[in-house]
PDB file of C-alpha atoms in Angstrom:
ATOM      1  CA  MET A 193       0.130   0.020  -0.012  1.00  0.00           C
ATOM      2  CA  LYS A 194       2.743   2.508   1.040  1.00  0.00           C
ATOM      3  CA  ASN A 195       4.686   1.486  -2.220  1.00  0.00           C
ATOM      4  CA  LEU A 196       1.426   2.547  -4.390  1.00  0.00           C
ATOM      5  CA  LEU A 197       0.839   5.542  -2.416  1.00  0.00           C
ATOM      6  CA  LEU A 198       4.289   6.802  -3.441  1.00  0.00           C
ATOM      7  CA  ILE A 199       4.162   5.830  -7.024  1.00  0.00           C
ATOM      8  CA  PHE A 200       1.120   7.655  -7.160  1.00  0.00           C
ATOM      9  CA  TRP A 201       2.907  10.641  -5.409  1.00  0.00           C
ATOM     10  CA  LEU A 202       6.026  10.821  -7.646  1.00  0.00           C
ATOM     11  CA  VAL A 203       3.613  10.280 -10.768  1.00  0.00           C
ATOM     12  CA  PHE A 204       1.305  13.593  -9.399  1.00  0.00           C
ATOM     13  CA  SER A 205       4.278  15.754  -8.255  1.00  0.00           C
ATOM     14  CA  THR A 206       6.074  15.138 -11.856  1.00  0.00           C
ATOM     15  CA  GLY A 207       3.312  16.083 -13.378  1.00  0.00           C
ATOM     16  CA  LEU A 208       2.874  19.061 -11.187  1.00  0.00           C
ATOM     17  CA  LYS A 209       6.302  20.076 -11.729  1.00  0.00           C
ATOM     18  CA  ALA A 210       5.861  19.923 -15.731  1.00  0.00           C
ATOM     19  CA  GLN A 211       2.532  21.799 -16.001  1.00  0.00           C
ATOM     20  CA  ASN A 212       4.447  24.780 -13.368  1.00  0.00           C
ATOM     21  CA  SER A 213       7.344  24.421 -16.418  1.00  0.00           C
ATOM     22  CA  TYR A 214       5.221  26.593 -18.901  1.00  0.00           C
ATOM     23  CA  PHE A 215       2.407  29.000 -19.793  1.00  0.00           C
ATOM     24  CA  THR A 216      -0.272  29.249 -22.269  1.00  0.00           C
ATOM     25  CA  ILE A 217      -2.706  31.974 -23.751  1.00  0.00           C
ATOM     26  CA  GLY A 218      -5.050  32.495 -20.905  1.00  0.00           C
ATOM     27  CA  SER A 219      -2.475  32.207 -18.091  1.00  0.00           C
ATOM     28  CA  SER A 220      -2.063  35.266 -15.821  1.00  0.00           C
ATOM     29  CA  GLU A 221       0.516  37.594 -15.165  1.00  0.00           C
ATOM     30  CA  ASP A 222       1.485  35.776 -11.907  1.00  0.00           C
ATOM     31  CA  LYS A 223       2.034  32.229 -13.522  1.00  0.00           C
ATOM     32  CA  VAL A 224       4.183  34.105 -16.539  1.00  0.00           C
ATOM     33  CA  LEU A 225       6.230  35.707 -13.748  1.00  0.00           C
ATOM     34  CA  GLN A 226       6.636  32.029 -11.806  1.00  0.00           C
ATOM     35  CA  VAL A 227       7.507  30.068 -14.760  1.00  0.00           C
ATOM     36  CA  GLN A 228       9.497  32.821 -17.104  1.00  0.00           C
ATOM     37  CA  GLY A 229      10.759  34.983 -14.210  1.00  0.00           C
ATOM     38  CA  GLN A 230      10.815  38.657 -14.162  1.00  0.00           C
ATOM     39  CA  PRO A 231      10.746  40.405 -17.758  1.00  0.00           C
ATOM     40  CA  SER A 232      13.822  42.749 -19.139  1.00  0.00           C
ATOM     41  CA  SER A 233      11.198  45.614 -19.095  1.00  0.00           C
ATOM     42  CA  ILE A 234       7.311  45.873 -18.876  1.00  0.00           C
ATOM     43  CA  MET A 235       5.177  48.436 -20.503  1.00  0.00           C
ATOM     44  CA  ARG A 236       1.445  49.077 -19.003  1.00  0.00           C
ATOM     45  CA  THR A 237      -1.459  51.148 -20.530  1.00  0.00           C
ATOM     46  CA  GLY A 238      -4.699  50.887 -19.216  1.00  0.00           C
ATOM     47  CA  ASN A 239      -5.597  46.952 -19.348  1.00  0.00           C
ATOM     48  CA  TYR A 240      -3.071  46.084 -21.504  1.00  0.00           C
ATOM     49  CA  SER A 241       0.350  45.051 -20.703  1.00  0.00           C
ATOM     50  CA  THR A 242       3.618  43.871 -22.556  1.00  0.00           C
ATOM     51  CA  PHE A 243       6.502  41.978 -20.614  1.00  0.00           C
ATOM     52  CA  MET A 244       9.706  41.982 -22.861  1.00  0.00           C
ATOM     53  CA  TYR A 245      12.132  39.082 -22.442  1.00  0.00           C
ATOM     54  CA  GLY A 246      14.744  40.017 -24.692  1.00  0.00           C
ATOM     55  CA  SER A 247      13.252  40.158 -28.109  1.00  0.00           C
ATOM     56  CA  SER A 248      10.332  37.962 -27.355  1.00  0.00           C
ATOM     57  CA  SER A 249       7.061  39.677 -25.696  1.00  0.00           C
ATOM     58  CA  VAL A 250       4.280  38.381 -23.824  1.00  0.00           C
ATOM     59  CA  SER A 251       0.945  40.785 -24.163  1.00  0.00           C
ATOM     60  CA  PHE A 252      -1.896  40.701 -21.657  1.00  0.00           C
ATOM     61  CA  THR A 253      -5.296  42.040 -21.379  1.00  0.00           C
ATOM     62  CA  ASN A 254      -6.372  42.318 -17.770  1.00  0.00           C
ATOM     63  CA  LYS A 255      -3.417  40.597 -16.677  1.00  0.00           C
ATOM     64  CA  ILE A 256      -4.278  37.547 -18.799  1.00  0.00           C
ATOM     65  CA  VAL A 257      -1.954  36.351 -21.558  1.00  0.00           C
ATOM     66  CA  ASP A 258      -3.489  37.129 -24.961  1.00  0.00           C
ATOM     67  CA  GLY A 259      -0.894  36.980 -27.061  1.00  0.00           C
ATOM     68  CA  TYR A 260       3.079  36.333 -27.733  1.00  0.00           C
ATOM     69  CA  SER A 261       5.957  36.627 -30.373  1.00  0.00           C
ATOM     70  CA  ASN A 262       8.542  34.109 -29.242  1.00  0.00           C
ATOM     71  CA  ARG A 263      12.305  34.185 -30.295  1.00  0.00           C
ATOM     72  CA  GLY A 264      12.631  31.201 -28.905  1.00  0.00           C
ATOM     73  CA  ASN A 265      13.333  31.794 -24.702  1.00  0.00           C
ATOM     74  CA  LEU A 266       9.354  31.696 -23.868  1.00  0.00           C
ATOM     75  CA  LYS A 267       8.410  28.369 -22.190  1.00  0.00           C
ATOM     76  CA  ILE A 268       5.052  28.782 -23.613  1.00  0.00           C
ATOM     77  CA  ARG A 269       2.728  26.022 -24.777  1.00  0.00           C
ATOM     78  CA  VAL A 270       0.052  26.770 -27.623  1.00  0.00           C
ATOM     79  CA  GLY A 271      -0.720  24.451 -30.313  1.00  0.00           C
ATOM     80  CA  SER A 272       2.393  22.986 -32.106  1.00  0.00           C
ATOM     81  CA  ASN A 273       5.965  23.628 -29.844  1.00  0.00           C
ATOM     82  CA  ALA A 274       9.293  23.758 -31.171  1.00  0.00           C
ATOM     83  CA  SER A 275      10.446  20.369 -29.761  1.00  0.00           C
ATOM     84  CA  ASN A 276       7.979  18.590 -31.931  1.00  0.00           C
ATOM     85  CA  THR A 277       9.083  20.490 -34.865  1.00  0.00           C
ATOM     86  CA  SER A 278      12.844  19.671 -34.484  1.00  0.00           C
ATOM     87  CA  VAL A 279      11.736  16.003 -34.093  1.00  0.00           C
ATOM     88  CA  ALA A 280       9.844  15.724 -37.360  1.00  0.00           C
ATOM     89  CA  ASN A 281      12.608  17.778 -38.881  1.00  0.00           C
ATOM     90  CA  LYS A 282      15.245  14.865 -37.712  1.00  0.00           C
ATOM     91  CA  LYS A 283      13.178  12.205 -38.810  1.00  0.00           C
ATOM     92  CA  THR A 284      12.828  13.887 -42.379  1.00  0.00           C
ATOM     93  CA  ALA A 285      16.499  14.650 -42.207  1.00  0.00           C
ATOM     94  CA  LYS A 286      17.207  10.914 -42.090  1.00  0.00           C
ATOM     95  CA  LYS A 287      15.092   9.862 -44.818  1.00  0.00           C
ATOM     96  CA  THR A 288      16.933  12.288 -47.355  1.00  0.00           C
ATOM     97  CA  THR A 289      19.802  11.515 -48.844  1.00  0.00           C
ATOM     98  CA  LYS A 290      20.717  15.460 -49.921  1.00  0.00           C
ATOM     99  CA  PRO A 291      20.513  18.437 -47.246  1.00  0.00           C
ATOM    100  CA  ALA A 292      16.784  19.831 -47.764  1.00  0.00           C
ATOM    101  CA  LYS A 293      16.166  23.692 -47.969  1.00  0.00           C
ATOM    102  CA  LYS A 294      14.763  24.666 -44.731  1.00  0.00           C
ATOM    103  CA  ILE A 295      11.141  26.163 -45.232  1.00  0.00           C
ATOM    104  CA  ASN A 296       9.220  27.867 -42.764  1.00  0.00           C
ATOM    105  CA  ASN A 297       5.829  26.875 -43.354  1.00  0.00           C
ATOM    106  CA  GLU A 298       4.203  27.918 -39.612  1.00  0.00           C
ATOM    107  CA  VAL A 299       1.322  30.378 -39.725  1.00  0.00           C
ATOM    108  CA  LYS A 300       0.833  32.648 -37.442  1.00  0.00           C
ATOM    109  CA  TRP A 301      -2.662  35.238 -37.053  1.00  0.00           C
ATOM    110  CA  ILE A 302      -1.984  38.555 -35.705  1.00  0.00           C
ATOM    111  CA  TYR A 303      -3.627  42.065 -35.146  1.00  0.00           C
ATOM    112  CA  PHE A 304      -2.145  45.156 -33.014  1.00  0.00           C
ATOM    113  CA  THR A 305      -3.710  47.199 -30.306  1.00  0.00           C
ATOM    114  CA  PHE A 306      -2.647  51.037 -30.883  1.00  0.00           C
ATOM    115  CA  LEU A 307      -1.709  53.076 -28.294  1.00  0.00           C
ATOM    116  CA  SER A 308      -1.461  56.621 -29.675  1.00  0.00           C
ATOM    117  CA  SER A 309       1.386  59.213 -28.148  1.00  0.00           C
ATOM    118  CA  SER A 310      -1.141  61.865 -27.810  1.00  0.00           C
ATOM    119  CA  THR A 311      -4.840  61.765 -26.397  1.00  0.00           C
ATOM    120  CA  ARG A 312      -7.627  61.873 -29.121  1.00  0.00           C
ATOM    121  CA  TYR A 313     -11.418  62.996 -29.053  1.00  0.00           C
ATOM    122  CA  ASP A 314     -14.155  61.580 -30.931  1.00  0.00           C
ATOM    123  CA  PHE A 315     -16.467  64.267 -31.765  1.00  0.00           C
ATOM    124  CA  SER A 316     -19.470  62.538 -32.773  1.00  0.00           C
ATOM    125  CA  ASP A 317     -22.703  63.136 -31.822  1.00  0.00           C
ATOM    126  CA  ASN A 318     -23.589  61.779 -28.312  1.00  0.00           C
ATOM    127  CA  ILE A 319     -26.345  62.570 -25.597  1.00  0.00           C
ATOM    128  CA  SER A 320     -23.950  65.461 -23.560  1.00  0.00           C
ATOM    129  CA  GLY A 321     -23.007  67.055 -26.778  1.00  0.00           C
ATOM    130  CA  MET A 322     -19.571  67.004 -25.860  1.00  0.00           C
ATOM    131  CA  PRO A 323     -16.428  65.207 -27.436  1.00  0.00           C
ATOM    132  CA  ARG A 324     -15.482  61.936 -25.736  1.00  0.00           C
ATOM    133  CA  ILE A 325     -11.697  60.358 -25.391  1.00  0.00           C
ATOM    134  CA  LYS A 326     -11.091  58.224 -28.144  1.00  0.00           C
ATOM    135  CA  GLU A 327     -10.655  54.830 -26.737  1.00  0.00           C
ATOM    136  CA  ASN A 328      -7.286  52.714 -28.067  1.00  0.00           C
ATOM    137  CA  GLU A 329      -7.792  51.574 -31.629  1.00  0.00           C
ATOM    138  CA  TYR A 330      -6.981  48.168 -33.305  1.00  0.00           C
ATOM    139  CA  SER A 331      -5.837  46.922 -36.582  1.00  0.00           C
ATOM    140  CA  LYS A 332      -7.438  44.663 -39.009  1.00  0.00           C
ATOM    141  CA  LEU A 333      -6.260  40.975 -38.562  1.00  0.00           C
ATOM    142  CA  TYR A 334      -3.456  39.571 -40.417  1.00  0.00           C
ATOM    143  CA  SER A 335      -2.274  36.097 -41.188  1.00  0.00           C
ATOM    144  CA  ILE A 336       1.634  35.729 -41.779  1.00  0.00           C
ATOM    145  CA  SER A 337       1.514  32.135 -43.952  1.00  0.00           C
ATOM    146  CA  SER A 338       5.660  31.670 -43.074  1.00  0.00           C
ATOM    147  CA  TYR A 339       6.244  33.678 -39.838  1.00  0.00           C
ATOM    148  CA  THR A 340       9.211  35.441 -38.828  1.00  0.00           C
ATOM    149  CA  TYR A 341      10.005  37.919 -36.284  1.00  0.00           C
ATOM    150  CA  GLU A 342      11.366  39.997 -39.449  1.00  0.00           C
ATOM    151  CA  MET A 343       8.221  39.725 -40.965  1.00  0.00           C
ATOM    152  CA  GLN A 344       6.018  40.678 -37.866  1.00  0.00           C
ATOM    153  CA  LYS A 345       8.509  43.773 -37.615  1.00  0.00           C
ATOM    154  CA  ASN A 346       8.006  44.596 -41.353  1.00  0.00           C
ATOM    155  CA  LEU A 347       4.101  44.841 -40.810  1.00  0.00           C
ATOM    156  CA  GLU A 348       4.581  46.815 -37.506  1.00  0.00           C
ATOM    157  CA  PHE A 349       6.688  49.568 -39.270  1.00  0.00           C
ATOM    158  CA  CYS A 350       3.922  49.470 -42.346  1.00  0.00           C
ATOM    159  CA  LEU A 351       0.912  50.169 -39.861  1.00  0.00           C
ATOM    160  CA  THR A 352       3.066  52.590 -37.652  1.00  0.00           C
ATOM    161  CA  LYS A 353       4.240  54.548 -41.127  1.00  0.00           C
ATOM    162  CA  ASN A 354       0.656  54.719 -42.358  1.00  0.00           C
ATOM    163  CA  TYR A 355      -0.856  55.715 -38.795  1.00  0.00           C
ATOM    164  CA  LYS A 356       1.504  58.746 -38.435  1.00  0.00           C
ATOM    165  CA  GLU A 357       0.856  59.878 -42.002  1.00  0.00           C
ATOM    166  CA  PHE A 358      -2.962  59.579 -41.407  1.00  0.00           C
ATOM    167  CA  TYR A 359      -2.924  61.144 -37.869  1.00  0.00           C
ATOM    168  CA  GLY A 360       0.094  63.046 -37.739  1.00  0.00           C
ATOM    169  CA  ASN A 361       0.983  61.165 -34.480  1.00  0.00           C
ATOM    170  CA  SER A 362       3.429  58.566 -33.404  1.00  0.00           C
ATOM    171  CA  VAL A 363       1.680  55.314 -32.094  1.00  0.00           C
ATOM    172  CA  THR A 364       2.959  52.342 -30.077  1.00  0.00           C
ATOM    173  CA  LEU A 365       1.560  48.863 -31.515  1.00  0.00           C
ATOM    174  CA  ILE A 366       1.211  45.736 -28.715  1.00  0.00           C
ATOM    175  CA  PRO A 367       1.007  42.809 -31.125  1.00  0.00           C
ATOM    176  CA  HIS A 368      -1.765  40.052 -30.396  1.00  0.00           C
ATOM    177  CA  ILE A 369      -0.410  36.631 -31.976  1.00  0.00           C
ATOM    178  CA  TYR A 370      -2.156  33.486 -32.282  1.00  0.00           C
ATOM    179  CA  ASP A 371      -1.411  29.807 -33.801  1.00  0.00           C
ATOM    180  CA  ASP A 372      -5.138  29.135 -34.446  1.00  0.00           C
ATOM    181  CA  ARG A 373      -7.275  31.187 -36.649  1.00  0.00           C
ATOM    182  CA  ASP A 374     -10.633  30.772 -34.667  1.00  0.00           C
ATOM    183  CA  LEU A 375      -8.959  31.606 -31.485  1.00  0.00           C
ATOM    184  CA  ALA A 376      -7.599  34.816 -33.101  1.00  0.00           C
ATOM    185  CA  LEU A 377     -10.640  35.855 -34.751  1.00  0.00           C
ATOM    186  CA  MET A 378     -12.673  35.772 -31.284  1.00  0.00           C
ATOM    187  CA  MET A 379     -10.409  37.864 -29.379  1.00  0.00           C
ATOM    188  CA  TRP A 380     -10.141  40.173 -32.494  1.00  0.00           C
ATOM    189  CA  ASN A 381     -13.921  40.356 -32.339  1.00  0.00           C
ATOM    190  CA  ASN A 382     -13.548  41.065 -28.441  1.00  0.00           C
ATOM    191  CA  GLU A 383     -11.594  43.940 -29.063  1.00  0.00           C
ATOM    192  CA  LYS A 384     -12.766  46.975 -27.258  1.00  0.00           C
ATOM    193  CA  GLY A 385     -12.211  50.468 -29.221  1.00  0.00           C
ATOM    194  CA  GLY A 386     -12.368  51.183 -32.722  1.00  0.00           C
ATOM    195  CA  MET A 387     -10.493  50.367 -35.973  1.00  0.00           C
ATOM    196  CA  ALA A 388      -7.524  52.307 -36.919  1.00  0.00           C
ATOM    197  CA  ARG A 389      -8.343  53.948 -40.341  1.00  0.00           C
ATOM    198  CA  VAL A 390      -4.586  53.095 -41.717  1.00  0.00           C
ATOM    199  CA  SER A 391      -4.260  52.362 -45.417  1.00  0.00           C
ATOM    200  CA  SER A 392      -3.299  48.629 -46.099  1.00  0.00           C
ATOM    201  CA  CYS A 393       0.239  47.283 -46.383  1.00  0.00           C
ATOM    202  CA  TYR A 394      -0.662  45.557 -50.184  1.00  0.00           C
ATOM    203  CA  TYR A 395       3.240  45.295 -50.765  1.00  0.00           C
ATOM    204  CA  LEU A 396       3.659  42.677 -48.044  1.00  0.00           C
ATOM    205  CA  MET A 397       1.617  40.594 -49.754  1.00  0.00           C
ATOM    206  CA  GLN A 398       4.130  39.301 -51.934  1.00  0.00           C
ATOM    207  CA  TYR A 399       5.651  37.695 -48.398  1.00  0.00           C
ATOM    208  CA  GLY A 400       2.636  35.901 -47.117  1.00  0.00           C
ATOM    209  CA  VAL A 401       0.862  38.854 -45.486  1.00  0.00           C
ATOM    210  CA  THR A 402      -2.798  38.905 -45.677  1.00  0.00           C
ATOM    211  CA  GLU A 403      -5.589  41.041 -44.383  1.00  0.00           C
ATOM    212  CA  HIS A 404      -8.675  39.386 -43.416  1.00  0.00           C
TER     213      HIS A 404
END
C-alpha cells in the first residue's frame, strides 16, 4: 500500500512540476512570472500590458495572456511546439540523402492594439454633446503564412508609418499573436475601441502577409 501511495505521489508531483514549467494563452501575469521570471522591461497602458524577455514579448489584457512573440526563449505551450517541430525535422532528415532547404511553413494570426502618443477625441454626436476621449484603436486581422519575427516587424513598420501619415501622431503597437485562427478571430472581435483608419500594406502580400 505504501509503495502504491509513493508511486502515486511521484507521478502527481512530476505532472505538477511539468505543468508549472510553461504558461499558455489564458495564463495570468503571476503564472508567467513564476515560469519565465522577471521580464527585461514592462509596458502598461490601461488594461493592456506587455512583458519583454529580450526580443520576445508576452502581451496581456486584464492581466491575462492574449498573445506573444517567441524568439525561442519563452516557455509557452500553445498548439504545436518547437520540440515537436525539431523531432519531425530530424526524422525527415534521416530519410533524405541530400540536405533539404529549410522552409518555414508556420502560420501565425496577428492583430495590433494602437496606443497613440497623444489623447484623441471623438466628436461624433452623443447625449452630452461634448467630445469624448477616444478609446484605443486596433488593426485589421492579418495572417503571416511563413511567420518570422522580421515579417512581424515589417508589418509593424508599415502600420506605424501609415498611422503617423493619417493622424500625424506617433503610435506604439501591442501585438497579439495566435497559432489558431478561430481563437485569433474571437479575440479580435472582442477588442474594445475602434478600428484604426490606416491604409493597407499591400506590398507585404508578396511575402505572405494577408489581411482578413
